[in-house]
Short mmCIF file of C-alpha atoms and ligand atoms in Angstrom, two decimals:
data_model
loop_
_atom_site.label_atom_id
_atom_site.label_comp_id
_atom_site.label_asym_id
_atom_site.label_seq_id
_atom_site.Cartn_x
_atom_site.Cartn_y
_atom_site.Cartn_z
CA UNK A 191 14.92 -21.23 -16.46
CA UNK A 192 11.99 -22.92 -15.43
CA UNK A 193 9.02 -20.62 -13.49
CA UNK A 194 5.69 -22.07 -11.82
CA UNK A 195 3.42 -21.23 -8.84
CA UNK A 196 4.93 -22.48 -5.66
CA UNK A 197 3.58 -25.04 -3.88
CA UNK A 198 4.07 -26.48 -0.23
CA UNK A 199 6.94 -28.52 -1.22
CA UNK A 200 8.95 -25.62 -1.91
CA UNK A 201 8.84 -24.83 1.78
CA UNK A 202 12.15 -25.36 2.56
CA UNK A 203 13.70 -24.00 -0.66
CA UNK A 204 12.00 -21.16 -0.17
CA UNK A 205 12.73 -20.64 3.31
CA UNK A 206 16.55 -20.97 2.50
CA UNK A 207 16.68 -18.10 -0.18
CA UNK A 208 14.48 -16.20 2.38
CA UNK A 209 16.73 -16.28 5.54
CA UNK A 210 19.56 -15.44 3.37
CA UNK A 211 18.21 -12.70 1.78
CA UNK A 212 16.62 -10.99 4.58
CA UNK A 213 17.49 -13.02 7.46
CA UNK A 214 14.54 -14.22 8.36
CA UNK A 215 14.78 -16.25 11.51
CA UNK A 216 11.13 -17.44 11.41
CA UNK A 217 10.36 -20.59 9.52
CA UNK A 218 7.21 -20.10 8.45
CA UNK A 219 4.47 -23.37 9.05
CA UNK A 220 2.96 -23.29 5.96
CA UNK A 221 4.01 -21.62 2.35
CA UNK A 222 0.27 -21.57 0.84
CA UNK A 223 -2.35 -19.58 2.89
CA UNK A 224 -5.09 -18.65 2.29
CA UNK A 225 -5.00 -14.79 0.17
CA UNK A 226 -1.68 -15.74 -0.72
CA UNK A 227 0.18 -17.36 -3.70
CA UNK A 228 3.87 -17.06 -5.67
CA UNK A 229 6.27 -17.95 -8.04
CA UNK A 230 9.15 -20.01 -7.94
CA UNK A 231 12.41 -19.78 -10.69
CA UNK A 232 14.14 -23.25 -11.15
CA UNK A 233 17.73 -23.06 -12.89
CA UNK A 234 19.26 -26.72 -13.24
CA UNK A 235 16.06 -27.94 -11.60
CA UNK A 236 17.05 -26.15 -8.55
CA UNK A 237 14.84 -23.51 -6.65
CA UNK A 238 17.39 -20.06 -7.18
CA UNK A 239 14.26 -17.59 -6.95
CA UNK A 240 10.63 -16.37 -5.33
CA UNK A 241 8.41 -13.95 -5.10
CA UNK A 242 5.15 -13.78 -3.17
CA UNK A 243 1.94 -12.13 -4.23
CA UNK A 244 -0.63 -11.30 -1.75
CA UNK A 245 -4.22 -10.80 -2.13
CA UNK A 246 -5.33 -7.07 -0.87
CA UNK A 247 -7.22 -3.79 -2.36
CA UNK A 248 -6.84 -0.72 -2.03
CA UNK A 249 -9.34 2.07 -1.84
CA UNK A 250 -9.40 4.74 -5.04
CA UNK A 251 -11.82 6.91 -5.23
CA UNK A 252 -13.87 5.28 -2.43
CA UNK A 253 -13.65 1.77 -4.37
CA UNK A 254 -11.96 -1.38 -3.17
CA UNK A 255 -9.55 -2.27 -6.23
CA UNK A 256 -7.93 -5.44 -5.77
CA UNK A 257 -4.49 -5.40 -5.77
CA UNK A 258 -1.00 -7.85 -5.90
CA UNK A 259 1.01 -7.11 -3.01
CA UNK A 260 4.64 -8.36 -4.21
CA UNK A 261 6.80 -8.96 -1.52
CA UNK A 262 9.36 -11.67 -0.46
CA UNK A 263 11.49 -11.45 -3.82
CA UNK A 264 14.56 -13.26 -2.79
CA UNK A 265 16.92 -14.87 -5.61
CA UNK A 266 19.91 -17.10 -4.42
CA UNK A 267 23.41 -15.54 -3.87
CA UNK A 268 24.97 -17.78 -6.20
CA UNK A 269 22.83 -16.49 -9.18
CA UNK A 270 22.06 -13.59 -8.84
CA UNK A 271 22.54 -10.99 -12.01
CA UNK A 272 21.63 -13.78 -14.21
CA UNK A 273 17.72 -12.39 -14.95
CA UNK A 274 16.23 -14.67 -12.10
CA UNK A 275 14.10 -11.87 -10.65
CA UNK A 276 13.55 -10.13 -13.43
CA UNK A 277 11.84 -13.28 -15.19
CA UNK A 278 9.95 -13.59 -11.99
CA UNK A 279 8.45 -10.50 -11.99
CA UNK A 280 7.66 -10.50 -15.96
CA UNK A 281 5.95 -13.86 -15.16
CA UNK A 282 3.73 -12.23 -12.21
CA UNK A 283 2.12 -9.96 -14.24
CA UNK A 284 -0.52 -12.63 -16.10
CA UNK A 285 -0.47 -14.18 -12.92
CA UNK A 286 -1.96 -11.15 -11.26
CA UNK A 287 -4.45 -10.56 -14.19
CA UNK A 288 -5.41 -14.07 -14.15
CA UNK A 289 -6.41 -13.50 -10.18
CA UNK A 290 -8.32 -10.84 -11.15
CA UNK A 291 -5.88 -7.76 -9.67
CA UNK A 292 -5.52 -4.86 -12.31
CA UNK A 293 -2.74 -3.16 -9.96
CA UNK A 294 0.20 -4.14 -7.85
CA UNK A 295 1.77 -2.85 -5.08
CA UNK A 296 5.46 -3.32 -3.98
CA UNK A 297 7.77 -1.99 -1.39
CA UNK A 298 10.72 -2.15 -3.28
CA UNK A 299 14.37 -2.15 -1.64
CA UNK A 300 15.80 -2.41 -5.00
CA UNK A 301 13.91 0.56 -7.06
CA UNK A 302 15.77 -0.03 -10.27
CA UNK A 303 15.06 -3.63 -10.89
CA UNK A 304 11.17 -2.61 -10.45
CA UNK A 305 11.00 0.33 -12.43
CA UNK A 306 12.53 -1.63 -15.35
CA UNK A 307 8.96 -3.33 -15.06
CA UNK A 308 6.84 -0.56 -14.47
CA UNK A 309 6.38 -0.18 -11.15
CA UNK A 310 6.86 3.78 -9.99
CA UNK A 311 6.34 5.65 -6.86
CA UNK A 312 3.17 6.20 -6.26
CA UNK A 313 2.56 6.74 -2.31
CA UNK A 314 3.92 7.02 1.47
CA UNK A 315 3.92 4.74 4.07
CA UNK A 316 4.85 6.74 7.15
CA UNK A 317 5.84 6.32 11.05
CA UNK A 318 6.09 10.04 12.96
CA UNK A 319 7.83 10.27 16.08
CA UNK A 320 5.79 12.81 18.52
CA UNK A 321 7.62 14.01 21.27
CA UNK A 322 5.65 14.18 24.58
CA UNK A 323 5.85 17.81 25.01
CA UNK A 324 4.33 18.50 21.98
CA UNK A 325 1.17 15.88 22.75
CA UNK A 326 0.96 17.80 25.76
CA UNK A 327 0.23 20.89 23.59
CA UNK A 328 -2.46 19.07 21.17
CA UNK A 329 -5.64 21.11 21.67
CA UNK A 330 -7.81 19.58 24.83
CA UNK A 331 -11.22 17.87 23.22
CA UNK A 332 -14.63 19.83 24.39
CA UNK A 333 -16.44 16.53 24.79
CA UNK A 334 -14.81 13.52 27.21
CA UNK A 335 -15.26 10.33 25.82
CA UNK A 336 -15.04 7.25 27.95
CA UNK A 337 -12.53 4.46 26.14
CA UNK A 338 -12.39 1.00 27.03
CA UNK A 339 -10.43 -1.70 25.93
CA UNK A 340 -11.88 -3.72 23.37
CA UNK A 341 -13.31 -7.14 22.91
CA UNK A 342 -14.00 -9.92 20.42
CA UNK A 343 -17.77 -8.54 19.62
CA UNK A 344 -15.76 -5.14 19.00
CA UNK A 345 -13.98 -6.54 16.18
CA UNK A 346 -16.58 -5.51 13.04
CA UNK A 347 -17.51 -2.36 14.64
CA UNK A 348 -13.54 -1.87 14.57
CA UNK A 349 -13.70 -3.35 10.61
CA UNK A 350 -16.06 -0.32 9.96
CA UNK A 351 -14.76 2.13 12.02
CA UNK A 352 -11.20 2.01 9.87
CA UNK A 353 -13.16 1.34 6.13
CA UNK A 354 -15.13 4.58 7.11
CA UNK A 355 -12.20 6.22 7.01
CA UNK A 356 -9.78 4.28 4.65
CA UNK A 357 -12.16 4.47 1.88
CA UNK A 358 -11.64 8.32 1.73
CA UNK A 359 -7.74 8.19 1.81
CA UNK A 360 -7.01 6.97 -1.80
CA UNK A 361 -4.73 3.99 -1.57
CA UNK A 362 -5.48 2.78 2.12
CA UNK A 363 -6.12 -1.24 1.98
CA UNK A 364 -9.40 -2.79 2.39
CA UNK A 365 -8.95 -4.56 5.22
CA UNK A 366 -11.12 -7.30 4.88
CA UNK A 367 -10.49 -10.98 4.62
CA UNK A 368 -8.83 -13.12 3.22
CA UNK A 369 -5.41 -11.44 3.59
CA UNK A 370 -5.44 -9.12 6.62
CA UNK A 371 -6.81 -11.09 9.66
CA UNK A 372 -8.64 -8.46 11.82
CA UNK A 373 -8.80 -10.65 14.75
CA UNK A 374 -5.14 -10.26 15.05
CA UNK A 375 -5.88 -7.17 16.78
CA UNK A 376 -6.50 -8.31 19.31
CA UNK A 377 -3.07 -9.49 20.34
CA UNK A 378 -1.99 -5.54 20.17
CA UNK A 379 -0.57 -4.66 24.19
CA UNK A 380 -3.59 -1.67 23.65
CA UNK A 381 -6.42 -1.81 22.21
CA UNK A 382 -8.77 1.18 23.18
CA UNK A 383 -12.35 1.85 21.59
CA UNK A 384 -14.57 4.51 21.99
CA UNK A 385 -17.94 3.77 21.40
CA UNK A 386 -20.95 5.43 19.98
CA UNK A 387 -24.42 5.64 18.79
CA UNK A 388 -23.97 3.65 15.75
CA UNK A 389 -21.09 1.43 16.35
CA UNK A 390 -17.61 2.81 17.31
CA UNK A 391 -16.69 6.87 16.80
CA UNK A 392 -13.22 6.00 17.17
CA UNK A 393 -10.31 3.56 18.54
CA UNK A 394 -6.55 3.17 18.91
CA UNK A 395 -4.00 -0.04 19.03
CA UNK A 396 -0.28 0.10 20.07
CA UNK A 397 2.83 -2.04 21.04
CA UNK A 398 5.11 -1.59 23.42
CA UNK A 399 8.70 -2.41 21.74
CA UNK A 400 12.07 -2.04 22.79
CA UNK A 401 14.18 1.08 22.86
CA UNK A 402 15.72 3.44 25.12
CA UNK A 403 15.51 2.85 29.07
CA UNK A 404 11.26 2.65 29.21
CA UNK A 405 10.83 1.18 25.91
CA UNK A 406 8.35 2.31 23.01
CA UNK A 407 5.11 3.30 22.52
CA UNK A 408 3.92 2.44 18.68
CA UNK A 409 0.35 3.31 17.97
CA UNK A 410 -0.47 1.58 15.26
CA UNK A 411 -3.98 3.15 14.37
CA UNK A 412 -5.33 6.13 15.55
CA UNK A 413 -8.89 6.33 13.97
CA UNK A 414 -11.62 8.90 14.92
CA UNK A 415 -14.21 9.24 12.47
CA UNK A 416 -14.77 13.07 14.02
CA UNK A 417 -12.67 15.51 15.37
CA UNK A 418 -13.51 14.88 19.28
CA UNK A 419 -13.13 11.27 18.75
CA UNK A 420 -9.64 12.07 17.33
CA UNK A 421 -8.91 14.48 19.97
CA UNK A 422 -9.72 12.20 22.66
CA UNK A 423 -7.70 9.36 21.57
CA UNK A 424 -4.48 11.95 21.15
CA UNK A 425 -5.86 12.98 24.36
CA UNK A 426 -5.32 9.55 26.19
CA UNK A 427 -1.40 9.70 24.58
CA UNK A 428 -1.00 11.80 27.08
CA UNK A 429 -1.25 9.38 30.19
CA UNK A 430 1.98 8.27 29.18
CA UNK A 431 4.37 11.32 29.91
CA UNK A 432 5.27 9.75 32.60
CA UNK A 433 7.43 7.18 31.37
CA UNK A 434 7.64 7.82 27.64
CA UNK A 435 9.76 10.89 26.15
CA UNK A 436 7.50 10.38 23.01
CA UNK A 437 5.12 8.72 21.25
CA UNK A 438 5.52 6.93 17.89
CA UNK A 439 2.35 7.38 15.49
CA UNK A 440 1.92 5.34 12.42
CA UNK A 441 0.01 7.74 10.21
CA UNK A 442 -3.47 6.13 8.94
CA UNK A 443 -5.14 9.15 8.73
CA UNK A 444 -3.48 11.99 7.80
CA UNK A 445 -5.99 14.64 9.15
CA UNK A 446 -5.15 13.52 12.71
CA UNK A 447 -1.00 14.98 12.72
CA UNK A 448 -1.64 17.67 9.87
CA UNK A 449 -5.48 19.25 11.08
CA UNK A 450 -5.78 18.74 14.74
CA UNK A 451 -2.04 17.82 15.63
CA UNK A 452 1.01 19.95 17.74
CA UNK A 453 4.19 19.44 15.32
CA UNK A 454 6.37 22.18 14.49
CA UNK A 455 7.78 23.31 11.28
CA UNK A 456 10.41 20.26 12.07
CA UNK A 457 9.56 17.01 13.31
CA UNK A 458 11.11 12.93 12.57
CA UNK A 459 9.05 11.28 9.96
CA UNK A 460 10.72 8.05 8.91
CA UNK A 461 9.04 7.44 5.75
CA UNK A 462 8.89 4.18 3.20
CA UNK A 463 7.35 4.54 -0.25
CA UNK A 464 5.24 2.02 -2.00
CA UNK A 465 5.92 1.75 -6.27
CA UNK A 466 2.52 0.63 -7.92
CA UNK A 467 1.91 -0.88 -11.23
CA UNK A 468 -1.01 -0.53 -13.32
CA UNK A 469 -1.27 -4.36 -14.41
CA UNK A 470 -4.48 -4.38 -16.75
CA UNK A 471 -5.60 -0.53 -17.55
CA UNK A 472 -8.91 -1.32 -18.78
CA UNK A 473 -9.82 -3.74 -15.62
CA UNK A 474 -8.16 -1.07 -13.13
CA UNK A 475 -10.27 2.09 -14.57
CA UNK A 476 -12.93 -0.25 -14.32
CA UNK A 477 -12.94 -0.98 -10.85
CA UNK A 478 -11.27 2.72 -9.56
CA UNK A 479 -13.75 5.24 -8.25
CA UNK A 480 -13.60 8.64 -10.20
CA UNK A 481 -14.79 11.77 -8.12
CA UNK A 482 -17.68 12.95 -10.20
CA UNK A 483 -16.41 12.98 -13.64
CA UNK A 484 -17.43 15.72 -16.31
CA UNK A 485 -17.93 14.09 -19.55
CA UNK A 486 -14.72 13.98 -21.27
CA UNK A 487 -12.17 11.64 -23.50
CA UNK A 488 -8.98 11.00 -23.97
CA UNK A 489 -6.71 8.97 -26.76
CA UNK A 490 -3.91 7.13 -25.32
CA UNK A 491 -1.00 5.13 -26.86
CA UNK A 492 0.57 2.89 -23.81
CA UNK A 493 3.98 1.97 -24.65
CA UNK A 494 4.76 -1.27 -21.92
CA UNK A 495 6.52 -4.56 -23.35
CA UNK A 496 5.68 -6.33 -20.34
CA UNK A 497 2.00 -6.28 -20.30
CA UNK A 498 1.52 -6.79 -24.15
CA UNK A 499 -2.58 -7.10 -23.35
CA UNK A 500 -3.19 -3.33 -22.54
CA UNK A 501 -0.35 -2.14 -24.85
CA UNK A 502 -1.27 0.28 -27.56
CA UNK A 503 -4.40 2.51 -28.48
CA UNK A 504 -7.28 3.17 -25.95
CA UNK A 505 -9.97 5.92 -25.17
CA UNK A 506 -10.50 6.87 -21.76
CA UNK A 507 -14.24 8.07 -21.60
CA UNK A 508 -16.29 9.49 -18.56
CA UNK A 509 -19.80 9.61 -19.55
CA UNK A 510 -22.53 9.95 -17.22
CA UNK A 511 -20.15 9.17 -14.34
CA UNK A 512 -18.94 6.54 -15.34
CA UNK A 513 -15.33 5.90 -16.71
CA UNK A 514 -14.53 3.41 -19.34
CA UNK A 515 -11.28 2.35 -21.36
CA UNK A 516 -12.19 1.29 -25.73
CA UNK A 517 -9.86 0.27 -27.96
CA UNK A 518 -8.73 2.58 -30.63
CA UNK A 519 -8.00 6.40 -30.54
CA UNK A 520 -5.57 8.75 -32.18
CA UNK A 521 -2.62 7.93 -29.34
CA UNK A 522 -2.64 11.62 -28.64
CA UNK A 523 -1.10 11.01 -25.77
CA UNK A 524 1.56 8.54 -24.98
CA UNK A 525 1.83 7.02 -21.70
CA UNK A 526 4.33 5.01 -20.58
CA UNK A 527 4.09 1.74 -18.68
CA UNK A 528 5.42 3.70 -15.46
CA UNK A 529 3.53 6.62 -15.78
CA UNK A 530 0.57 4.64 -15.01
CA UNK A 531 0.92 4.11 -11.46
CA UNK A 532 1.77 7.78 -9.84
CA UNK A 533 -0.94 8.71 -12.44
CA UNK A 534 -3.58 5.66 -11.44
CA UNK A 535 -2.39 6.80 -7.39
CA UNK A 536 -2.90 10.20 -8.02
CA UNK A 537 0.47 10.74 -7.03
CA UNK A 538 1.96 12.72 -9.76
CA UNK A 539 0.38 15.01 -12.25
CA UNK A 540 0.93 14.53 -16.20
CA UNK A 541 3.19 17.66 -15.70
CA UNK A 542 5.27 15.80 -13.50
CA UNK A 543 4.55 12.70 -15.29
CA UNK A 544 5.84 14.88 -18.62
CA UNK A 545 8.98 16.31 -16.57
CA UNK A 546 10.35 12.39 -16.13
CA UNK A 547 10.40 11.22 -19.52
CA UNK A 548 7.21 9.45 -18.97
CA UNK A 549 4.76 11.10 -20.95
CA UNK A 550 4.33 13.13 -24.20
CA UNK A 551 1.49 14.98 -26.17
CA UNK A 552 -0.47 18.00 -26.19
CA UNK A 553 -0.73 19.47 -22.27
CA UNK A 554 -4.38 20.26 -23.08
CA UNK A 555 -5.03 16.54 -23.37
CA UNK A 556 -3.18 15.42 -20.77
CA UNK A 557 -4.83 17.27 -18.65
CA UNK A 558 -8.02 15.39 -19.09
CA UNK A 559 -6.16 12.57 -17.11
CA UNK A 560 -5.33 14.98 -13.72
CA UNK A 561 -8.74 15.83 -13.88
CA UNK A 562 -10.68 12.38 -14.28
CA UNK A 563 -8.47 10.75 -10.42
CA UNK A 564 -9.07 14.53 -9.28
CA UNK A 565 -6.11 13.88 -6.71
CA UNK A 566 -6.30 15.25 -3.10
CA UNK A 567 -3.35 14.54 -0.70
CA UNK A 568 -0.96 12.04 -0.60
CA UNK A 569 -2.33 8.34 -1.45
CA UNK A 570 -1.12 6.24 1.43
CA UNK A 571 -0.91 3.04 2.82
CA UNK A 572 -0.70 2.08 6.51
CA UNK A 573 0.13 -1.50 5.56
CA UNK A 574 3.01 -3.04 5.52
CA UNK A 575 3.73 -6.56 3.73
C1 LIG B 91 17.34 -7.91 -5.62
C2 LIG B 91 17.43 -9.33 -6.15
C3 LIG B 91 16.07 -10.00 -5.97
C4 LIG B 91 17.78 -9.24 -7.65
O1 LIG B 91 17.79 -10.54 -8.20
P1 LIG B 91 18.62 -10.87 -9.54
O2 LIG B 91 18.10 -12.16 -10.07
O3 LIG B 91 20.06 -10.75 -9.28
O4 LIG B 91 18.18 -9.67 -10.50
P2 LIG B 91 18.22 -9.69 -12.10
O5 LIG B 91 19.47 -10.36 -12.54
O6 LIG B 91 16.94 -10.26 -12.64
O7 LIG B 91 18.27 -8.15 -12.42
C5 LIG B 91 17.26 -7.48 -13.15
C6 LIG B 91 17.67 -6.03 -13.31
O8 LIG B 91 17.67 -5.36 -12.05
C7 LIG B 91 18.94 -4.78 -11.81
N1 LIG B 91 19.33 -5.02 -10.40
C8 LIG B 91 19.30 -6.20 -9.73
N2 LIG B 91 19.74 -6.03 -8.46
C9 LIG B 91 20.05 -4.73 -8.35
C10 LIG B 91 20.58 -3.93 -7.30
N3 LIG B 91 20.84 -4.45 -6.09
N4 LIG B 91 20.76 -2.61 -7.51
C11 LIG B 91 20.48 -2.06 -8.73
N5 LIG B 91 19.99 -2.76 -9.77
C12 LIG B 91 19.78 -4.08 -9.58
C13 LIG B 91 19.90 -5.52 -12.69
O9 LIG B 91 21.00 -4.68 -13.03
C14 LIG B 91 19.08 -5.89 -13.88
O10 LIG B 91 19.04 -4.81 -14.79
P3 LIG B 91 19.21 -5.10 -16.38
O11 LIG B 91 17.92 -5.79 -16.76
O12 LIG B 91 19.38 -3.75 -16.97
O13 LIG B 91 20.41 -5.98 -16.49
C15 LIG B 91 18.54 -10.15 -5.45
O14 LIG B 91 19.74 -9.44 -5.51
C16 LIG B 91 18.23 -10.46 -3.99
O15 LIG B 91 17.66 -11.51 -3.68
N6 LIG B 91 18.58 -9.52 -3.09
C17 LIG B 91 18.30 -9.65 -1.67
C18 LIG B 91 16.82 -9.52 -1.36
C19 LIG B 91 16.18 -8.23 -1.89
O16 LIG B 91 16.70 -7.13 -1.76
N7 LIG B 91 15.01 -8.40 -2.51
C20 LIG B 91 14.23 -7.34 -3.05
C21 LIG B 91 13.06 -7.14 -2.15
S1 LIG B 91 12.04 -5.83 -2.69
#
């Protein structure tokens, strides 16, 4: 088997595996873009196998880490079980630390084959379906703010608005270029900004879609950066009672559903979870945020065959706020590859961690670890790729 970085030749190979695995009905104009790269597998000098890596970060601790979105992994019907993907992914991971991305991020419809490579759970990606009754029952804001749609000057006060907010939510991407065009936006059916002293307080985008006898309402981002700004824009939702039984929210910010939202004990959340991978553990602690960090230490064995370069002994140290991997240590605690990731996320605590298999040593230093990403709420993404 022969692997190497695709290039715009492949097009049509690559298209082929594509539409059969997923059936993708778009043929895409170009294969290399700009933010975005990927393997091929030859077997028999034949294209049987892809995989796409994407340029994006994602926020941890208030810092922009950048990040491999996998996606696209498609291996030919006639070969699969034969390692194809598996080699792909093993030969993504010096790929990705060669571009400079520590972690990497996957949607994974096959869980198995990624965990074998150290990718775990590690956040939510969620879609809540609010029925119109219970809009109509979202407190009323104290202070009406006039929306309007927006514009192409509105497109960096937009850019800020969201990072204000994103960069508090630990895994929300950075959405800055190369990889997630913000003009797009513009093409939304809504796109509804509320403006404000310093640039925008809030704004909202949705799509009309298909379903049922009036169609859909999907609101891609609502994004307040206070609570009237929030309650305003849930406010506006309500203009559509009228023709819409409910309202689907994508859920950027979760303070907008669980503080200031109407749902009852019960309500439809159709959730997807994201697996990340920690790909380089020095260069990801490096770039991470850490909320105020007490001087402390940690000795760590990693156990991960796949990413030989960070396998073994390290300290984590937080000194004067700052965090820092060294070599060495006594490998008091032993961390597997796929511990890293719901750990790195703040998804799972070394408890947990311990509970799957993933992690053994004394529960006194482990706990150094839960307290150094000092997790609060659910790391999410509201990016899908
Ligand atoms: C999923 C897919 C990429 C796997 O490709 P493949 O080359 O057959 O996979 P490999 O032979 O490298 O398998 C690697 C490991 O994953 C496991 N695996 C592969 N497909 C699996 C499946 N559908 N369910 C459970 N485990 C699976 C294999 O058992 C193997 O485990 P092993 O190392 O213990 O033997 C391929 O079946 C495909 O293209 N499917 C359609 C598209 C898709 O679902 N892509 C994934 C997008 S996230």
């Amino acid at each position: 088997m022969h692997i190497r970085e695709y290039t715009e030749d492949d097009l049509d190979a690559v298209f082929r595996l594509r539409r059969l695995a997923f059936n993708s009905t778009e043929r895409p104009e170009r294969l290399v873009q700009p933010g975005r790269h990927g393997l091929v597998a030859e077997l028999d000098g034949k294209v049987a196998g892809v995989l796409g890596i994407g340029e994006y970060a994602q926020f941890y601790g208030g810092a922009a880490v950048p990040m491999g979105g996998i996606g696209g992994v498609a291996v030919d019907g006639a070969t699969r079980g034969r390692g194809v993907a598996a080699a792909l992914l093993d030969a993504a991971l010096p790929v990705m630390r060669e571009h400079g991305q520590p972690i990497s991020v996957l949607y994974a419809t096959v869980p198995t084959l990624y965990r074998k490579r150290g990718w775990e759970r590690a956040g939510l990606f969620e879609w809540v379906e609010l029925p119109m009754d219970r809009l109509l029952t979202t407190p009323r804001p104290a202070e009406l703010m006039a929306s309007r749609p927006a514009g192409e000057a509105d497109l960096s006060a937009l850019r800020d608005c969201y990072l204000e907010v994103a960069r508090t939510i630990d895994g929300m991407a950075d959405r800055r270029p190369p990889r997630i065009d913000l003009a797009k936006v513009l093409e939304m059916d809504l796109v509804s900004v509320l403006p404000g002293p310093n640039g925008l307080r809030g704004y909202l985008t949705a799509q009309r879609e298909p379903g049922g006898d009036m169609g859909r309402l999907k609101v891609y981002d609502l994004i307040g950066v206070d609570v009237e700004a929030q309650l305003n824009l849930l406010a506006s939702l309500r203009s559509w009672a009228g023709t819409l039984d409910a309202i689907d929210l994508r859920i950027t910010d979760p303070a907008t559903l669980n503080l200031l939202g109407a749902t009852p004990v019960r309500y439809s959340v159709w959730t997807s979870t994201w697996m990340l991978r920690v790909v380089d553990l020095p260069a990801a602690v490096a770039a991470r945020g850490w909320p105020r960090p007490a001087n402390a230490a940690v000795d760590l064995e990693i156990v991960d065959e796949h990413a030989p370069w960070h396998a073994g002994l390290h300290r984590i140290v937080a000194e004067d706020g700052a965090v820092r991997v060294e070599p060495g240590g006594t490998g008091a605690v032993r961390l597997h590859a796929r511990a890293l990731g719901p750990w790195f996320s703040g998804a799972q605590n070394t408890h947990a961690l311990r509970r799957a298999g993933l992690l053994e040593g004394d529960p006194a230093d482990a706990v150094v670890l839960d307290q150094l990403v000092g997790a609060s709420g659910a790391p999410r993404l509201a990016d899908f790729f």
